[in-house]
One Martini backbone bead per residue (centre of mass of N, CA, C, O) as a GRO file, in nm:
protein
  232
    1MET     BB    1   0.269   1.275  -3.051
    2ILE     BB    2   0.401   1.048  -2.838
    3ASP     BB    3   0.615   0.808  -2.825
    4LEU     BB    4   0.568   0.519  -2.663
    5ASN     BB    5   0.856   0.419  -2.630
    6LEU     BB    6   0.954   0.679  -2.499
    7GLN     BB    7   0.746   0.697  -2.262
    8GLU     BB    8   0.843   0.419  -2.134
    9HIS     BB    9   1.138   0.501  -2.100
   10ILE     BB   10   1.103   0.737  -1.909
   11LYS     BB   11   0.960   0.589  -1.688
   12VAL     BB   12   1.169   0.368  -1.635
   13ARG     BB   13   1.395   0.589  -1.559
   14VAL     BB   14   1.247   0.688  -1.306
   15ILE     BB   15   1.211   0.437  -1.150
   16ALA     BB   16   1.512   0.314  -1.159
   17THR     BB   17   1.634   0.541  -1.010
   18THR     BB   18   1.489   0.518  -0.741
   19LEU     BB   19   1.559   0.221  -0.688
   20LEU     BB   20   1.859   0.262  -0.668
   21LEU     BB   21   1.843   0.462  -0.418
   22LEU     BB   22   1.695   0.238  -0.232
   23ALA     BB   23   1.846  -0.036  -0.229
   24GLY     BB   24   2.058   0.038   0.008
   25ILE     BB   25   1.813   0.102   0.250
   26GLY     BB   26   1.599  -0.131   0.290
   27GLN     BB   27   1.727  -0.364   0.460
   28ALA     BB   28   1.767  -0.215   0.730
   29VAL     BB   29   1.456  -0.200   0.782
   30ALA     BB   30   1.370  -0.487   0.752
   31ASP     BB   31   1.553  -0.598   1.017
   32ASP     BB   32   1.367  -0.470   1.209
   33GLU     BB   33   1.221  -0.484   1.490
   34ALA     BB   34   1.041  -0.413   1.714
   35VAL     BB   35   0.897  -0.128   1.849
   36LYS     BB   36   0.940   0.056   2.150
   37LEU     BB   37   0.660   0.188   2.316
   38ALA     BB   38   0.504   0.431   2.490
   39VAL     BB   39   0.178   0.374   2.615
   40ALA     BB   40  -0.116   0.387   2.694
   41PRO     BB   41  -0.269   0.201   2.922
   42GLU     BB   42  -0.507   0.090   2.726
   43LEU     BB   43  -0.263  -0.047   2.527
   44ILE     BB   44  -0.070  -0.255   2.670
   45SER     BB   45  -0.276  -0.536   2.587
   46GLU     BB   46  -0.263  -0.476   2.303
   47GLU     BB   47  -0.291  -0.561   1.976
   48SER     BB   48  -0.198  -0.467   1.657
   49LEU     BB   49   0.045  -0.261   1.664
   50TYR     BB   50   0.154   0.025   1.476
   51THR     BB   51   0.364   0.193   1.261
   52VAL     BB   52   0.320   0.465   1.056
   53GLU     BB   53   0.520   0.544   0.746
   54VAL     BB   54   0.539   0.850   0.536
   55VAL     BB   55   0.669   0.930   0.209
   56ILE     BB   56   0.640   1.219  -0.007
   57PHE     BB   57   0.733   1.261  -0.359
   58LYS     BB   58   0.913   1.415  -0.608
   59GLN     BB   59   1.043   1.367  -0.899
   60ALA     BB   60   1.334   1.455  -1.025
   61GLU     BB   61   1.200   1.330  -1.332
   62ALA     BB   62   0.937   1.437  -1.412
   63ASP     BB   63   0.655   1.279  -1.628
   64LYS     BB   64   0.388   1.467  -1.719
   65GLU     BB   65   0.414   1.507  -2.046
   66SER     BB   66   0.351   1.173  -2.116
   67GLU     BB   67   0.073   1.233  -1.973
   68THR     BB   68  -0.271   1.169  -1.919
   69TRP     BB   69  -0.491   1.391  -1.742
   70PRO     BB   70  -0.775   1.390  -1.611
   71ALA     BB   71  -1.044   1.636  -1.580
   72ASP     BB   72  -1.269   1.428  -1.438
   73LEU     BB   73  -1.230   1.397  -1.129
   74GLU     BB   74  -1.279   1.237  -0.860
   75SER     BB   75  -1.371   1.276  -0.542
   76ILE     BB   76  -1.239   1.267  -0.257
   77GLU     BB   77  -1.289   1.081   0.052
   78PHE     BB   78  -1.315   1.255   0.360
   79THR     BB   79  -1.518   1.177   0.582
   80ASN     BB   80  -1.328   0.934   0.755
   81ALA     BB   81  -1.090   1.117   0.777
   82GLU     BB   82  -0.785   1.146   0.989
   83LEU     BB   83  -0.579   1.320   1.157
   84PRO     BB   84  -0.297   1.318   1.311
   85LEU     BB   85  -0.201   1.365   1.607
   86VAL     BB   86  -0.049   1.570   1.803
   87ASN     BB   87   0.226   1.563   1.972
   88ASP     BB   88   0.239   1.555   2.359
   89GLY     BB   89   0.387   1.318   2.439
   90GLU     BB   90   0.439   1.075   2.653
   91PRO     BB   91   0.225   0.875   2.586
   92LEU     BB   92   0.069   0.695   2.334
   93ALA     BB   93  -0.182   0.720   2.116
   94LEU     BB   94  -0.396   0.690   1.899
   95ASN     BB   95  -0.309   0.862   1.610
   96GLU     BB   96  -0.020   0.946   1.715
   97GLU     BB   97   0.244   1.122   1.673
   98LEU     BB   98   0.566   1.082   1.654
   99PRO     BB   99   0.858   1.135   1.731
  100ILE     BB  100   1.101   1.236   1.525
  101THR     BB  101   1.331   1.061   1.660
  102THR     BB  102   1.161   0.778   1.569
  103PHE     BB  103   1.201   0.778   1.294
  104ALA     BB  104   1.299   0.550   1.017
  105LEU     BB  105   1.316   0.753   0.731
  106THR     BB  106   1.518   0.987   0.747
  107GLU     BB  107   1.759   0.887   0.570
  108GLN     BB  108   1.581   0.854   0.306
  109ALA     BB  109   1.479   1.150   0.293
  110ASN     BB  110   1.753   1.283   0.281
  111ARG     BB  111   1.851   1.139   0.019
  112LEU     BB  112   1.644   1.247  -0.162
  113ALA     BB  113   1.698   1.549  -0.131
  114GLN     BB  114   2.008   1.530  -0.230
  115LYS     BB  115   1.895   1.411  -0.525
  116GLY     BB  116   1.624   1.615  -0.602
  117TYR     BB  117   1.399   1.536  -0.422
  118GLU     BB  118   1.064   1.646  -0.329
  119LEU     BB  119   0.951   1.693  -0.023
  120LEU     BB  120   0.600   1.667   0.089
  121TYR     BB  121   0.590   1.409   0.315
  122HIS     BB  122   0.651   1.338   0.669
  123ASN     BB  123   0.513   1.071   0.869
  124SER     BB  124   0.422   0.928   1.204
  125TRP     BB  125   0.215   0.663   1.357
  126LEU     BB  126  -0.014   0.537   1.564
  127ASP     BB  127  -0.176   0.198   1.534
  128GLN     BB  128  -0.455  -0.022   1.456
  129PHE     BB  129  -0.460  -0.376   1.311
  130LYS     BB  130  -0.692  -0.567   1.294
  131PRO     BB  131  -0.880  -0.809   1.181
  132GLY     BB  132  -1.071  -0.598   0.950
  133ALA     BB  133  -0.956  -0.347   0.926
  134ASN     BB  134  -1.057   0.023   0.857
  135ARG     BB  135  -0.858   0.299   0.772
  136THR     BB  136  -0.840   0.675   0.742
  137THR     BB  137  -0.591   0.901   0.642
  138LEU     BB  138  -0.496   1.230   0.632
  139LEU     BB  139  -0.333   1.396   0.361
  140LEU     BB  140  -0.167   1.711   0.423
  141ASP     BB  141  -0.090   2.030   0.277
  142ALA     BB  142  -0.025   2.341   0.396
  143PHE     BB  143   0.081   2.456   0.083
  144GLY     BB  144  -0.113   2.311  -0.144
  145ASN     BB  145   0.022   2.049  -0.318
  146PHE     BB  146  -0.182   1.863  -0.150
  147GLU     BB  147  -0.435   1.592  -0.136
  148GLY     BB  148  -0.552   1.313   0.080
  149THR     BB  149  -0.539   0.949   0.129
  150LEU     BB  150  -0.504   0.672   0.361
  151ARG     BB  151  -0.597   0.347   0.319
  152ILE     BB  152  -0.631   0.071   0.572
  153GLU     BB  153  -0.605  -0.276   0.563
  154ARG     BB  154  -0.692  -0.598   0.734
  155GLN     BB  155  -0.610  -0.908   0.642
  156ARG     BB  156  -0.374  -1.098   0.600
  157TYR     BB  157  -0.277  -0.836   0.499
  158LEU     BB  158  -0.156  -0.536   0.445
  159HIS     BB  159  -0.341  -0.266   0.298
  160ILE     BB  160  -0.313   0.001   0.057
  161TYR     BB  161  -0.489   0.326  -0.027
  162PRO     BB  162  -0.388   0.576  -0.227
  163SER     BB  163  -0.524   0.921  -0.250
  164ILE     BB  164  -0.409   1.171  -0.470
  165ASN     BB  165  -0.374   1.531  -0.512
  166TYR     BB  166  -0.175   1.711  -0.739
  167TYR     BB  167  -0.041   2.052  -0.739
  168PRO     BB  168   0.181   2.223  -0.933
  169ASN     BB  169   0.030   2.528  -0.876
  170GLY     BB  170  -0.132   2.488  -0.657
  171LEU     BB  171  -0.389   2.574  -0.396
  172SER     BB  172  -0.684   2.745  -0.405
  173LEU     BB  173  -0.954   2.872  -0.225
  174THR     BB  174  -1.119   2.998  -0.492
  175ASP     BB  175  -0.976   2.831  -0.724
  176GLU     BB  176  -0.923   2.631  -0.959
  177PRO     BB  177  -0.703   2.417  -1.051
  178ALA     BB  178  -0.494   2.410  -1.324
  179GLU     BB  179  -0.370   2.135  -1.206
  180THR     BB  180  -0.426   1.768  -1.177
  181ILE     BB  181  -0.250   1.491  -1.009
  182CYS     BB  182  -0.304   1.150  -0.997
  183PHE     BB  183  -0.276   0.924  -0.707
  184GLU     BB  184  -0.359   0.576  -0.748
  185GLU     BB  185  -0.350   0.282  -0.530
  186SER     BB  186  -0.245  -0.064  -0.459
  187ARG     BB  187  -0.117  -0.254  -0.168
  188ARG     BB  188   0.072  -0.505  -0.045
  189MET     BB  189   0.187  -0.571   0.289
  190ARG     BB  190   0.481  -0.577   0.501
  191SER     BB  191   0.606  -0.594   0.789
  192LYS     BB  192   0.939  -0.421   0.792
  193ASP     BB  193   0.893  -0.339   0.488
  194LEU     BB  194   0.995  -0.146   0.240
  195HIS     BB  195   0.791   0.063   0.048
  196TYR     BB  196   0.749   0.126  -0.303
  197ILE     BB  197   0.561   0.378  -0.492
  198ASP     BB  198   0.501   0.442  -0.819
  199HIS     BB  199   0.541   0.731  -1.042
  200PRO     BB  200   0.588   0.983  -1.277
  201VAL     BB  201   0.587   1.216  -1.030
  202LEU     BB  202   0.565   1.039  -0.786
  203GLY     BB  203   0.630   0.919  -0.447
  204MET     BB  204   0.639   0.631  -0.216
  205LEU     BB  205   0.669   0.562   0.132
  206VAL     BB  206   0.631   0.249   0.330
  207LEU     BB  207   0.606   0.179   0.693
  208PHE     BB  208   0.563  -0.106   0.903
  209ARG     BB  209   0.567  -0.133   1.263
  210PRO     BB  210   0.580  -0.332   1.522
  211VAL     BB  211   0.457  -0.309   1.858
  212GLU     BB  212   0.607  -0.271   2.172
  213ALA     BB  213   0.441  -0.234   2.458
  214VAL     BB  214   0.510   0.011   2.716
  215GLU     BB  215   0.562   0.136   3.021
  216MET     BB  216   0.571   0.416   3.182
  217GLU     BB  217   0.744   0.586   3.396
  218VAL     BB  218   0.688   0.820   3.622
  219THR     BB  219   0.925   0.999   3.574
  220ASP     BB  220   0.899   1.022   3.266
  221LEU     BB  221   0.604   1.136   3.276
  222VAL     BB  222   0.683   1.394   3.398
  223THR     BB  223   0.889   1.498   3.197
  224SER     BB  224   0.704   1.484   2.942
  225THR     BB  225   0.498   1.693   3.053
  226GLU     BB  226   0.703   1.929   3.090
  227THR     BB  227   0.788   1.944   2.790
  228ALA     BB  228   0.513   1.995   2.671
  229ASN     BB  229   0.449   2.263   2.824
  230THR     BB  230   0.682   2.415   2.727
  231VAL     BB  231   0.625   2.412   2.420
  232ASN     BB  232   0.322   2.525   2.463
   0.00000   0.00000   0.00000
């Protein structure tokens, strides 16, 4: 039996270490204005457009030993979850990944990696959250480290509900995972603020940025199309 005071001390130390790491880089993100993006013509006059950016990482001092993880986990509901669309050049459509060069949390992700945190996922995409919106994005790791969803609701504020199963020993296509660590949370969010969601083993950064939709010039559209065709 692990002493509860020790367990809480370890948990607080893990969380506090991560918070100290992020403290110096959150304000710069929070001060950002709306990001200008060239979007598809049908989105030019639309409101409530946002970029969603998510970084998922494993804690540098993971504390899975002091936690009891349930063996009878409920299955994650994937029915309405959609993968972000692969970016094929501008203009952007809804649910399409942003170009990596426009990610806002690259510095934060690099800093985490330099400090020994294992990056599991980093992606950003364009979405729309009108009042009452309810959308679910599929979060999937190609290497089998985790699978899950990120449900986002727009009430008075934006609310997120990550539901992730992390597999320390990897996920096999034929066998049941030897161990599963569950990460489920709910959090109210404000756009332009960097939010950190803690967990004894995992961590998540989430940033919503309001989008100022702009039209793409014809010359830029031709260049973007040529670049996409060259890559493909």
